Amino acid sequence: MSADGFRIRRFAPQRSAWARLTDRDSVVRRLDWVMLLAALVLSGFSTLLVYSATRGRTELTHGDPYYFLLRNLLNIGIGLALAAGAVWAGHRTLRGAVPVLYVVSVLGCLSVLTPLGATINGARSWIQLGGGFSIQPSEFTKITITLGMAMLLAQAVDAGDRPHPDHRTVLQALGIAAVPILVILLMPDLGSVMVLVVIVLAVLLASGASNRWIAGLLGAGVLGCVLIWQLGILDEYQINRFAAFANPAFDPAGVGYNTKQARIAIGSGGLTGSGLFHGSQTTGQFVPEQQTDFIFTVAGEELGFVGAGTIILLIGVILWRACRIARETTELYGTVVAAGIIAWFAFQSFENIGMTLGIMPVTGLPLPFVSYGGSSMFAAWIAVGLLQSIKVQRPLASA
């Protein structure tokens, strides 16, 4: 991937951004309805799959089979409202609020390391809000890091005569990303760190930063992984997950159990699946965390290759439309923001589906728009709202 694919094209604006945003008909007409429909259908899949995975788990639902179903619908509704708010505010308006949003997200991550934080599945990544609700601040850092780096890199290019950000600006942008990444690493939430690193690389590529920076960061990443391993920063369960990935026969009744059962569930689905709500692995509760990290196994078992393939196709549609928005926008800021979101959705989807198939290590990353979880659902829909804002505010000459 090169920055040439995102070359900026300037057009004389025919109307102000505010005039376009206040023209309701224009906003509705210029939304990317293909992307919106794909995301809505994925959220529809989420509702069915979450209900199938949880309706019989009385220890989780407190005896109410609709417990997770209703909460998932609430999460989707809030996510849609947040997406609408992002479109209404506009990515350019939010650009001025990025410093505040960044500080809030970092403070949120730091609060996880205090007594306010809660440990779930070995990672201290959540803040309990009461009433069974919790929030995962690291999900929102994917947005603030993307916006923060994009703002700094685009501002430097727009203010200078160079078509690419200079070394000083790149260092400052990396500093913006380094703070929350280090905090999240202390939780430890290795999956979120992996996503953030991919976002950083994508943002730098889209901004036109020198390839030497990309090569240097990749080298530093390899060295960092070695140091993390040698210094014992990772918990034992994380080390065992990588061991199980490298050797599928490692501890099949322990750390390798999740992946083994996930592959059995997906493999048993065949072409069309066993039917919604009729999966033996799902109803038998053989796959742990099936409503969150391993939600794809429900689709594979009950909807088969057709259903699972449809989910992958819909994710591909969202990525395709996002790439189109990134290419057609006339401002570097919008291009970089879109590129960061594309990298986020693409890598996280590949990692989540890959770990259920045994081709990627288990990291606890949710499947965007599909896995149960308020924070991940909110962040994904905010990202869609930002993409829609970039398209809506594009000058009419480029539409």
mmCIF file with all atom_site columns, C-alpha atoms in Angstrom, residues 256-269 281 286-288 290 293-298 300-301 352-358 362:
data_model
loop_
_atom_site.group_PDB
_atom_site.id
_atom_site.type_symbol
_atom_site.label_atom_id
_atom_site.label_alt_id
_atom_site.label_comp_id
_atom_site.label_asym_id
_atom_site.label_entity_id
_atom_site.label_seq_id
_atom_site.pdbx_PDB_ins_code
_atom_site.Cartn_x
_atom_site.Cartn_y
_atom_site.Cartn_z
_atom_site.occupancy
_atom_site.B_iso_or_equiv
_atom_site.pdbx_formal_charge
_atom_site.auth_seq_id
_atom_site.auth_comp_id
_atom_site.auth_asym_id
_atom_site.auth_atom_id
_atom_site.pdbx_PDB_model_num
ATOM 1  C CA . GLY A 1 256 ? -6.166  -24.997 23.629 1.00 0.00 ? 256 GLY A CA 1
ATOM 2  C CA . TYR A 1 257 ? -9.740  -25.951 24.479 1.00 0.00 ? 257 TYR A CA 1
ATOM 3  C CA . ASN A 1 258 ? -11.378 -22.797 23.088 1.00 0.00 ? 258 ASN A CA 1
ATOM 4  C CA . THR A 1 259 ? -9.784  -23.088 19.659 1.00 0.00 ? 259 THR A CA 1
ATOM 5  C CA . LYS A 1 260 ? -10.431 -26.825 19.469 1.00 0.00 ? 260 LYS A CA 1
ATOM 6  C CA . GLN A 1 261 ? -14.130 -26.457 20.241 1.00 0.00 ? 261 GLN A CA 1
ATOM 7  C CA . ALA A 1 262 ? -14.413 -23.440 17.923 1.00 0.00 ? 262 ALA A CA 1
ATOM 8  C CA . ARG A 1 263 ? -13.063 -25.435 14.990 1.00 0.00 ? 263 ARG A CA 1
ATOM 9  C CA . ILE A 1 264 ? -15.389 -28.336 15.772 1.00 0.00 ? 264 ILE A CA 1
ATOM 10 C CA . ALA A 1 265 ? -18.373 -25.970 15.844 1.00 0.00 ? 265 ALA A CA 1
ATOM 11 C CA . ILE A 1 266 ? -17.503 -24.288 12.553 1.00 0.00 ? 266 ILE A CA 1
ATOM 12 C CA . GLY A 1 267 ? -16.601 -27.553 10.853 1.00 0.00 ? 267 GLY A CA 1
ATOM 13 C CA . SER A 1 268 ? -19.882 -29.192 11.836 1.00 0.00 ? 268 SER A CA 1
ATOM 14 C CA . GLY A 1 269 ? -21.907 -26.479 10.101 1.00 0.00 ? 269 GLY A CA 1
ATOM 15 C CA . GLN A 1 281 ? -21.981 -27.121 20.138 1.00 0.00 ? 281 GLN A CA 1
ATOM 16 C CA . PHE A 1 286 ? -19.030 -26.263 24.586 1.00 0.00 ? 286 PHE A CA 1
ATOM 17 C CA . VAL A 1 287 ? -17.476 -23.029 23.271 1.00 0.00 ? 287 VAL A CA 1
ATOM 18 C CA . PRO A 1 288 ? -16.560 -20.472 25.978 1.00 0.00 ? 288 PRO A CA 1
ATOM 19 C CA . GLN A 1 290 ? -19.343 -17.604 22.443 1.00 0.00 ? 290 GLN A CA 1
ATOM 20 C CA . ASP A 1 293 ? -14.895 -13.326 21.160 1.00 0.00 ? 293 ASP A CA 1
ATOM 21 C CA . PHE A 1 294 ? -16.130 -16.569 19.549 1.00 0.00 ? 294 PHE A CA 1
ATOM 22 C CA . ILE A 1 295 ? -19.414 -15.314 18.075 1.00 0.00 ? 295 ILE A CA 1
ATOM 23 C CA . PHE A 1 296 ? -18.271 -16.408 14.606 1.00 0.00 ? 296 PHE A CA 1
ATOM 24 C CA . THR A 1 297 ? -18.532 -20.050 15.716 1.00 0.00 ? 297 THR A CA 1
ATOM 25 C CA . VAL A 1 298 ? -22.298 -19.647 16.150 1.00 0.00 ? 298 VAL A CA 1
ATOM 26 C CA . GLY A 1 300 ? -20.364 -21.227 11.286 1.00 0.00 ? 300 GLY A CA 1
ATOM 27 C CA . GLU A 1 301 ? -22.278 -23.982 13.089 1.00 0.00 ? 301 GLU A CA 1
ATOM 28 C CA . ASN A 1 352 ? -11.163 -12.535 15.327 1.00 0.00 ? 352 ASN A CA 1
ATOM 29 C CA . ILE A 1 353 ? -12.221 -14.888 12.543 1.00 0.00 ? 353 ILE A CA 1
ATOM 30 C CA . GLY A 1 354 ? -8.681  -16.258 12.245 1.00 0.00 ? 354 GLY A CA 1
ATOM 31 C CA . MET A 1 355 ? -8.487  -17.249 15.915 1.00 0.00 ? 355 MET A CA 1
ATOM 32 C CA . THR A 1 356 ? -11.732 -19.232 15.629 1.00 0.00 ? 356 THR A CA 1
ATOM 33 C CA . LEU A 1 357 ? -10.217 -21.117 12.680 1.00 0.00 ? 357 LEU A CA 1
ATOM 34 C CA . GLY A 1 358 ? -6.883  -21.667 14.430 1.00 0.00 ? 358 GLY A CA 1
ATOM 35 C CA . VAL A 1 362 ? -6.429  -16.111 20.602 1.00 0.00 ? 362 VAL A CA 1
#
